[in-house]
Short mmCIF file of C-alpha atoms and ligand atoms in Angstrom, two decimals:
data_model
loop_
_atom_site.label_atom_id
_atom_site.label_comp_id
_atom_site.label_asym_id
_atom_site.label_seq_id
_atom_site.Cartn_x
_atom_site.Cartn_y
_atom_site.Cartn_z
CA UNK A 348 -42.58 -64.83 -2.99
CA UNK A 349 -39.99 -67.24 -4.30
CA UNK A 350 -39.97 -68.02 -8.28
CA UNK A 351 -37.80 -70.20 -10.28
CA UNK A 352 -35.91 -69.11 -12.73
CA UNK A 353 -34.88 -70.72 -15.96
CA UNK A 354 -31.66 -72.18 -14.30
CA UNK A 355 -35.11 -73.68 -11.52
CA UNK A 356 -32.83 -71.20 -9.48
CA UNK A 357 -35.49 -69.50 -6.69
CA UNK A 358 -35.04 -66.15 -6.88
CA UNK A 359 -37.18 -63.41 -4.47
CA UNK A 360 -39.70 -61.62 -5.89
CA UNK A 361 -41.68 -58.76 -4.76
CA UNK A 362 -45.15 -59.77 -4.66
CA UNK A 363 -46.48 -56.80 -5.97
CA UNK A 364 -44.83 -56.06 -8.99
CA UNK A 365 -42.47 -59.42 -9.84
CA UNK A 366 -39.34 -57.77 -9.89
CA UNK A 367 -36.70 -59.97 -9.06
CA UNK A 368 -34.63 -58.81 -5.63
CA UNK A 369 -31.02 -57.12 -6.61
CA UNK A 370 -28.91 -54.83 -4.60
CA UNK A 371 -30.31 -51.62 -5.59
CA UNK A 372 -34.12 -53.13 -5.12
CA UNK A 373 -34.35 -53.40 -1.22
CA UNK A 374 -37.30 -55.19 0.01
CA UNK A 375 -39.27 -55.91 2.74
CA UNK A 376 -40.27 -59.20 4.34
CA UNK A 377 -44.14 -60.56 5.35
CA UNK A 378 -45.88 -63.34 7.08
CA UNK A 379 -45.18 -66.74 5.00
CA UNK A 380 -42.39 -65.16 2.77
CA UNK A 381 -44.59 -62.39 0.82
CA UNK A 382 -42.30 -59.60 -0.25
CA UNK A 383 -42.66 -55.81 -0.90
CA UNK A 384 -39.89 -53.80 -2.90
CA UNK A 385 -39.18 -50.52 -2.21
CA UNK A 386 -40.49 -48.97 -5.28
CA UNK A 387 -43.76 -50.20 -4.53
CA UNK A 388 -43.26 -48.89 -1.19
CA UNK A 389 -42.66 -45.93 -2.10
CA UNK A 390 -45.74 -45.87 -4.79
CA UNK A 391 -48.46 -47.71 -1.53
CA UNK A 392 -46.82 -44.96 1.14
CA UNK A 393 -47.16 -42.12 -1.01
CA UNK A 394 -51.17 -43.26 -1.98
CA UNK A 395 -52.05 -44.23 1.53
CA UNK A 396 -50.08 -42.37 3.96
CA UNK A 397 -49.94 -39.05 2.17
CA UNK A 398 -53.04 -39.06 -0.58
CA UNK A 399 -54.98 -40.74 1.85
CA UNK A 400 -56.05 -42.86 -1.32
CA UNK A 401 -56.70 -46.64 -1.37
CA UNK A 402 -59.40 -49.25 -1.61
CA UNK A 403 -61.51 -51.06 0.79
CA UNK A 404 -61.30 -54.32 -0.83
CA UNK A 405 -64.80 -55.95 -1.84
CA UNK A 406 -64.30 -59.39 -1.16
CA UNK A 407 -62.90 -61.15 1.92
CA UNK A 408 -58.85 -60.48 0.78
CA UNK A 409 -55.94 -60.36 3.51
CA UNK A 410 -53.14 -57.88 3.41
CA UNK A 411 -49.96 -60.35 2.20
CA UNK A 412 -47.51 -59.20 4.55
CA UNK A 413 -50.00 -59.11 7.59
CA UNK A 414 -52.31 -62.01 6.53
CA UNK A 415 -54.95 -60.16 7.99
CA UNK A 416 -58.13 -59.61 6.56
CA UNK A 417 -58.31 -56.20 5.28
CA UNK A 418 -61.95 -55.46 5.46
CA UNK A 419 -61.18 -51.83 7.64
CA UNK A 420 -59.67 -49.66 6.10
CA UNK A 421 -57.33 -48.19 2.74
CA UNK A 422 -55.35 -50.79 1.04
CA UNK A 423 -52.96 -50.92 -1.64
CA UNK A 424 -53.23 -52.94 -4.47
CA UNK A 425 -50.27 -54.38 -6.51
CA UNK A 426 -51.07 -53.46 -10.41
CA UNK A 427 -50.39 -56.66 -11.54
CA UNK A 428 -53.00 -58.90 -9.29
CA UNK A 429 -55.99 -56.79 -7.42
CA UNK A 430 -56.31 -59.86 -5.06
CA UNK A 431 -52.82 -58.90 -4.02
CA UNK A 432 -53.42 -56.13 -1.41
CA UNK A 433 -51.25 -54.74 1.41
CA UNK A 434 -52.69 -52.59 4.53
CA UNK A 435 -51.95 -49.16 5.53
CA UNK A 436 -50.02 -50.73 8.81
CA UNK A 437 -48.02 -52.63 7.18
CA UNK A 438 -46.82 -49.91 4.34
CA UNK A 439 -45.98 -47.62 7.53
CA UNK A 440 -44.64 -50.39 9.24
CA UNK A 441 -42.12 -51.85 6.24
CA UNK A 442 -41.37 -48.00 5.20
CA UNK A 443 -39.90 -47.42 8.81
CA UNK A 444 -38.02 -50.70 8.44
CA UNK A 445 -35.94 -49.76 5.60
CA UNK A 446 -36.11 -45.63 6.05
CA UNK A 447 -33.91 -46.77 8.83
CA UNK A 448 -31.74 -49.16 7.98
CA UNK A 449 -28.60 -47.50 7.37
CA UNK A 450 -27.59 -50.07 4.83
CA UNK A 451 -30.30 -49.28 2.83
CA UNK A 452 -30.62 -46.14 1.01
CA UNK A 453 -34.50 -46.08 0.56
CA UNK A 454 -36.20 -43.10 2.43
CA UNK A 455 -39.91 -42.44 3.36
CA UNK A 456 -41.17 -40.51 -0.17
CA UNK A 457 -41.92 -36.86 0.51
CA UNK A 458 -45.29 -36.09 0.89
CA UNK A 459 -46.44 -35.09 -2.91
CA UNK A 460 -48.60 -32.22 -1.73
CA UNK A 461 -45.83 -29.97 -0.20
CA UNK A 462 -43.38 -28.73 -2.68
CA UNK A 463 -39.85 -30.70 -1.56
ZN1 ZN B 11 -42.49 -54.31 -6.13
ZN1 ZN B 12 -51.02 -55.83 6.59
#
């Protein structure tokens, strides 16, 4: 998302977790200019990809970056606003985007339950 600052400036934010976009906080690009940084990347890949952890949201919510409704299925959910969930597709999908960009240095997390 886009937020003023106090200059009225927009600035991009991730959509998950508000932090502002700088050089060392790559992000990711959604439908209608939703946002995910790569620390919550990393955070939603590790839970849903390698935990196999998530919710099935309750109430009729779309993913942000997909804008599709994410009844099927693990989502993540951004810790500062549960109606702001992303799907599983779209983690995997926006992971592979910047794992290989070789501009960016943001890898895939290792999976948690293998040592390294
Ligand atoms: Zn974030
Ligand atoms: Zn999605």
């Amino acid at each position: 998302m886009n937020k003023p600052d106090e200059n009225g400036n927009l600035v991009f934010c991730c959509d998950f977790c508000g932090s502002a976009w700088d050089e060392k906080r790559p992000m990711v690009e959604g439908h209608r200019g939703s946002l995910i940084c790569g620390n919550c990347l990393s955070i939603a890949f590790t839970e849903l990809v390698h935990l196999d952890t998530g919710i099935t949201p309750a109430r009729e919510l779309a993913c942000v970056l997909c804008l599709e409704n994410g009844r099927d299925g693990l989502h993540w959910v951004s810790p500062m606003n549960d109606e702001v969930i992303a799907c599983r597709r779209c983690i995997k999908q926006s992971a592979g985007v910047l794992h290989k960009d070789p501009d960016i240095e943001w890898k895939k997390p290792p999976d948690p339950r293998h040592d390294g």
